[in-house]
């Protein structure tokens, strides 16, 4: 039989007993005193018996379903997404009366506390979970250990806290891997591509000094500046940062700078006002990836870029007249910006343009 059913049956029995005792008290009292006094005695007796019944029901509930009190306290905290370990630790402290109690949760092979910091639990920590290996409770009062251990299977009470710790560990591991990959790419670029581009720029600069034609010298100087700017942008991207012009001048200026050398970009509608760094970086990388795909893979002759703000949504639209057929499932570029937009809480849509080509549209929250 379910524990909840047992508790309901017990509550019903206690209610019936309370009514019987109250009625019996009134009958007995009426034999010795007047009716009004007998009624008063009955009311007082009902209150006393009812109070005892409530205490018995609470005690039986803790005996039959030890997690009921903890479930009630957790429900009273409301939405605790992102702080489930802290919420469970807070409830355990309240229920046990131990303000120094701490919770340790195992994520993979690492034990972490309620704040996510790695710890080494003591040998006398009380195990929780189905097999005693999901979490530990560290008590400063040994007499509380037995009460916590008697709860047995914590089941759904513990699962959200453990899952939260596992997700955080996986995210931290992914961040470390991404940082290591960026460092490797940065070293490769520094030792290879950057050095090669800077060498070309230096050779052009030296060659330009011997030119007598002012127009030719100006063209060489502009090329040298462009090469050095490209090196700076590549370095910033490899280190996980944003292009300098995006940081200093905003999304509109960065996109204008990006498409300036491209003759195929025939129309642009760019924003004038600034947005948060996260919004501008995400919008810039969506546009740059869509433009790169249109130029390299779609064979587009014309590309249009539009950045529009409607309410609290910033929309980036890149339209080309290439061969079409772009697929979010194919290629790391579109898949990468899809994941980036989704992580930001936005939506990326890729559809066929009419009469031909591709439309890449990203909607980003900016309010």
XYZ file of C-alpha atoms in Angstrom:
367
model
C 0.000 0.000 0.000
C 1.231 3.499 -0.811
C 2.502 5.592 2.084
C 0.150 8.439 1.165
C -2.848 6.067 1.357
C -1.760 4.886 4.797
C -1.494 8.472 5.998
C -4.976 9.299 4.685
C -6.425 6.236 6.421
C -4.691 7.224 9.636
C -6.058 10.749 9.383
C -9.575 9.353 8.926
C -9.252 7.050 11.945
C -7.977 9.892 14.123
C -10.871 12.110 12.997
C -13.438 9.427 13.874
C -11.813 8.826 17.266
C -11.865 12.558 17.957
C -15.597 12.781 17.170
C -16.420 9.706 19.272
C -14.495 11.016 22.277
C -16.067 14.444 21.930
C -19.585 12.996 21.706
C -18.906 10.687 24.637
C -17.616 13.594 26.680
C -20.780 15.583 26.011
C -23.015 12.646 27.009
C -21.100 11.990 30.209
C -21.000 15.653 31.154
C -24.735 16.094 30.474
C -25.487 13.473 33.102
C -23.925 15.611 35.814
C -24.252 19.246 34.682
C -26.614 21.396 32.673
C -26.625 21.229 28.852
C -24.704 24.501 28.168
C -21.898 23.461 30.477
C -21.860 20.006 28.906
C -21.504 21.562 25.461
C -18.583 23.687 26.680
C -16.915 20.609 28.094
C -17.435 18.865 24.752
C -15.839 21.729 22.828
C -12.818 21.815 25.134
C -12.464 18.048 24.953
C -12.701 18.136 21.142
C -9.959 20.757 20.958
C -7.665 18.810 23.268
C -8.203 15.515 21.472
C -7.840 17.228 18.081
C -4.496 18.727 19.098
C -3.260 15.319 20.201
C -4.497 13.822 16.908
C -2.582 16.405 14.877
C 0.573 15.631 16.832
C 0.061 11.903 16.324
C -0.544 12.368 12.604
C 2.620 14.457 12.258
C 4.659 11.871 14.197
C 3.202 8.991 12.171
C 3.890 10.846 8.940
C 7.548 11.205 9.837
C 7.653 7.528 10.803
C 5.835 6.192 7.719
C 7.175 8.702 5.167
C 10.355 10.381 6.487
C 10.735 12.472 3.331
C 7.302 14.093 3.614
C 8.540 16.964 5.779
C 11.481 17.593 3.445
C 9.204 17.505 0.380
C 6.899 20.056 2.003
C 9.774 22.387 2.833
C 11.221 22.111 -0.680
C 7.822 22.850 -2.216
C 7.589 25.945 -0.035
C 10.768 27.340 -1.548
C 9.142 27.560 -4.988
C 11.275 27.696 -8.147
C 14.891 26.948 -7.307
C 16.249 26.104 -10.758
C 20.016 26.495 -10.714
C 20.157 26.322 -6.908
C 18.759 22.884 -6.141
C 21.689 21.761 -3.999
C 21.520 24.955 -1.974
C 17.754 24.538 -1.519
C 18.120 20.925 -0.358
C 20.916 21.888 2.033
C 18.790 24.730 3.435
C 15.847 22.388 4.027
C 18.040 19.743 5.671
C 19.444 22.358 8.033
C 15.941 23.469 8.982
C 14.543 19.963 9.428
C 17.493 18.710 11.478
C 18.121 21.926 13.378
C 21.812 21.799 12.447
C 22.815 25.187 10.930
C 26.281 23.919 10.031
C 25.074 20.862 8.092
C 26.486 20.702 4.569
C 25.574 18.720 1.474
C 28.081 17.046 -0.841
C 27.035 15.760 -4.270
C 29.074 13.536 -6.564
C 29.331 14.590 -10.197
C 31.258 11.990 -12.174
C 34.268 11.312 -9.941
C 34.279 14.667 -8.147
C 32.546 15.620 -4.904
C 31.236 19.197 -4.822
C 29.468 21.221 -2.138
C 26.241 23.190 -2.521
C 28.166 26.054 -4.148
C 29.843 23.762 -6.686
C 33.290 23.825 -5.075
C 35.270 20.546 -5.018
C 35.562 19.031 -1.537
C 36.835 15.898 0.192
C 34.011 14.584 2.423
C 34.953 13.231 5.866
C 34.689 9.545 6.641
C 31.658 10.009 8.939
C 29.505 11.709 6.286
C 26.025 10.186 5.993
C 25.329 8.674 2.537
C 22.124 9.459 0.672
C 20.670 7.980 -2.502
C 19.643 4.558 -3.672
C 23.080 3.024 -3.333
C 24.499 5.557 -0.922
C 26.738 6.974 -3.592
C 24.883 9.981 -5.001
C 25.279 12.438 -2.143
C 26.555 12.809 1.394
C 25.371 14.855 4.356
C 28.050 16.202 6.669
C 26.680 16.800 10.188
C 28.345 18.517 13.104
C 25.999 16.692 15.510
C 26.493 12.901 15.361
C 23.051 12.175 16.848
C 21.435 13.564 13.685
C 23.212 11.083 11.439
C 20.897 8.247 12.413
C 17.759 10.247 11.643
C 19.055 11.177 8.183
C 20.188 7.623 7.476
C 16.725 6.243 8.394
C 15.137 8.191 5.537
C 16.462 5.506 3.186
C 15.816 6.051 -0.521
C 15.695 9.790 -1.256
C 14.676 9.175 -4.864
C 13.258 12.262 -6.567
C 14.374 14.537 -3.720
C 18.009 13.963 -4.580
C 17.905 13.500 -8.368
C 17.531 17.213 -9.318
C 20.468 18.209 -7.103
C 22.691 15.466 -8.525
C 21.701 16.311 -12.110
C 22.463 19.979 -11.468
C 25.970 19.101 -10.295
C 26.565 16.777 -13.258
C 25.457 19.438 -15.765
C 27.727 22.029 -14.143
C 30.694 19.665 -14.266
C 30.049 18.863 -17.932
C 29.764 22.572 -18.766
C 33.005 23.318 -16.928
C 34.747 20.460 -18.743
C 33.463 21.782 -22.089
C 34.701 25.275 -21.231
C 38.147 23.933 -20.371
C 38.270 21.962 -23.615
C 37.200 25.025 -25.611
C 39.825 27.173 -23.894
C 42.513 24.588 -24.627
C 41.443 24.402 -28.280
C 41.470 28.192 -28.599
C 44.945 28.258 -27.093
C 46.144 25.630 -29.572
C 44.628 27.474 -32.539
C 46.106 30.743 -31.314
C 49.581 29.190 -31.129
C 49.206 27.675 -34.598
C 48.075 30.986 -36.040
C 50.863 32.869 -34.316
C 53.518 30.472 -35.573
C 52.023 30.004 -39.043
C 49.328 32.167 -40.618
C 50.018 35.363 -38.672
C 53.749 35.215 -39.274
C 53.160 34.539 -42.970
C 50.713 37.430 -43.370
C 52.961 39.818 -41.480
C 55.862 38.743 -43.692
C 53.824 39.531 -46.805
C 52.845 42.905 -45.353
C 56.476 43.737 -44.611
C 57.586 42.754 -48.125
C 54.842 44.873 -49.668
C 55.767 47.807 -47.497
C 59.432 47.572 -48.498
C 58.532 47.142 -52.169
C 56.213 50.126 -52.074
C 58.995 52.468 -51.104
C 60.559 52.045 -54.545
C 57.393 52.934 -56.440
C 57.251 56.355 -58.042
C 53.549 56.324 -58.935
C 51.582 57.861 -56.003
C 48.493 55.794 -56.770
C 50.475 52.562 -56.678
C 52.151 53.521 -53.392
C 48.748 54.327 -51.874
C 47.350 50.980 -53.006
C 50.303 49.132 -51.445
C 49.903 51.037 -48.174
C 46.185 50.217 -48.035
C 46.962 46.564 -48.704
C 49.531 46.509 -45.899
C 47.040 48.085 -43.497
C 44.412 45.544 -44.554
C 46.774 42.629 -43.967
C 47.702 43.849 -40.495
C 44.052 44.416 -39.672
C 43.269 40.879 -40.852
C 46.000 39.531 -38.572
C 44.482 41.391 -35.615
C 41.003 40.076 -36.374
C 42.234 36.497 -36.757
C 44.099 36.746 -33.458
C 41.021 38.086 -31.665
C 38.788 35.350 -33.066
C 41.303 32.635 -32.190
C 41.403 33.867 -28.599
C 37.614 33.707 -28.387
C 37.157 37.464 -28.444
C 35.285 39.819 -30.731
C 36.777 41.936 -33.529
C 38.111 45.263 -32.289
C 35.772 47.328 -34.443
C 32.783 45.442 -33.015
C 33.854 46.206 -29.456
C 34.670 49.860 -30.061
C 32.150 50.953 -32.702
C 29.288 48.464 -32.518
C 27.489 45.973 -34.736
C 26.674 48.314 -37.620
C 30.264 49.496 -38.018
C 31.638 45.956 -37.687
C 29.350 44.583 -40.405
C 30.126 47.527 -42.688
C 33.838 46.866 -42.165
C 33.304 43.156 -42.837
C 31.554 43.594 -46.196
C 33.550 46.563 -47.494
C 35.899 44.426 -49.655
C 33.029 42.285 -50.991
C 31.518 43.446 -54.260
C 28.736 40.871 -54.011
C 27.148 42.631 -51.028
C 24.724 44.934 -52.808
C 22.415 46.099 -50.026
C 22.711 46.610 -46.285
C 20.398 47.870 -43.547
C 22.542 48.151 -40.451
C 21.706 49.287 -36.908
C 22.858 52.596 -35.528
C 22.299 52.149 -31.811
C 24.376 49.870 -29.611
C 23.224 46.706 -27.886
C 24.787 44.534 -25.230
C 28.122 42.923 -26.063
C 26.549 39.446 -26.050
C 23.825 40.459 -28.522
C 26.251 42.214 -30.865
C 28.771 39.362 -30.835
C 26.111 36.744 -31.563
C 24.561 38.834 -34.349
C 27.983 39.517 -35.889
C 28.991 35.860 -35.980
C 25.632 34.872 -37.483
C 26.030 37.431 -40.258
C 29.699 36.647 -40.906
C 29.065 32.889 -41.129
C 26.075 33.375 -43.443
C 28.104 35.694 -45.690
C 31.038 33.268 -45.734
C 28.733 30.410 -46.761
C 27.167 32.507 -49.523
C 30.554 33.528 -50.925
C 32.425 30.230 -50.594
C 29.768 27.574 -51.131
C 26.702 29.112 -52.768
C 28.415 31.050 -55.563
C 26.214 34.070 -54.848
C 26.325 37.143 -57.082
C 24.291 39.313 -54.717
C 24.026 39.324 -50.913
C 21.694 41.478 -48.838
C 22.125 42.078 -45.105
C 19.432 43.500 -42.844
C 19.501 44.015 -39.084
C 16.134 45.037 -37.667
C 14.909 45.656 -34.132
C 11.283 44.986 -33.278
C 10.353 45.421 -29.656
C 12.800 43.359 -27.635
C 13.986 41.193 -30.549
C 16.943 41.893 -32.837
C 16.648 40.105 -36.182
C 19.599 39.451 -38.485
C 18.678 38.489 -42.067
C 21.225 37.507 -44.723
C 19.802 36.751 -48.178
C 21.797 35.506 -51.169
C 21.006 34.430 -54.731
C 23.321 31.417 -54.725
C 22.584 27.787 -55.450
C 20.632 27.288 -52.216
C 20.309 23.988 -50.419
C 21.906 25.085 -47.136
C 21.236 22.532 -44.402
C 21.649 23.120 -40.665
C 22.524 19.457 -40.247
C 25.495 19.675 -42.598
C 28.703 21.582 -41.970
C 30.086 22.874 -38.714
C 29.543 26.552 -39.563
C 25.744 26.731 -39.650
C 25.473 24.111 -36.927
C 27.807 26.163 -34.745
C 25.838 29.397 -35.069
C 22.599 27.463 -34.549
C 23.888 26.211 -31.202
C 25.210 29.656 -30.307
C 21.880 31.344 -31.085
C 19.958 28.663 -29.159
C 22.252 29.049 -26.143
C 21.512 32.780 -26.199
C 17.770 32.080 -26.134
C 17.197 32.944 -29.787
C 16.077 31.131 -32.917
C 17.893 30.522 -36.217
C 15.939 29.687 -39.383
C 17.432 28.751 -42.765
C 15.038 28.687 -45.718
C 15.052 28.822 -49.504
C 14.881 32.255 -51.124
C 12.718 33.007 -54.148
C 13.397 32.562 -57.013
C 16.719 31.083 -55.844
C 19.211 31.293 -53.038
C 19.140 31.064 -49.261
C 17.832 33.166 -46.380
C 19.514 32.895 -42.976
C 17.465 34.602 -40.264
C 18.362 34.814 -36.580
C 16.074 36.302 -33.925
C 17.869 37.352 -30.738
C 16.341 38.681 -27.498
C 17.727 42.161 -26.832
C 15.335 43.611 -24.257
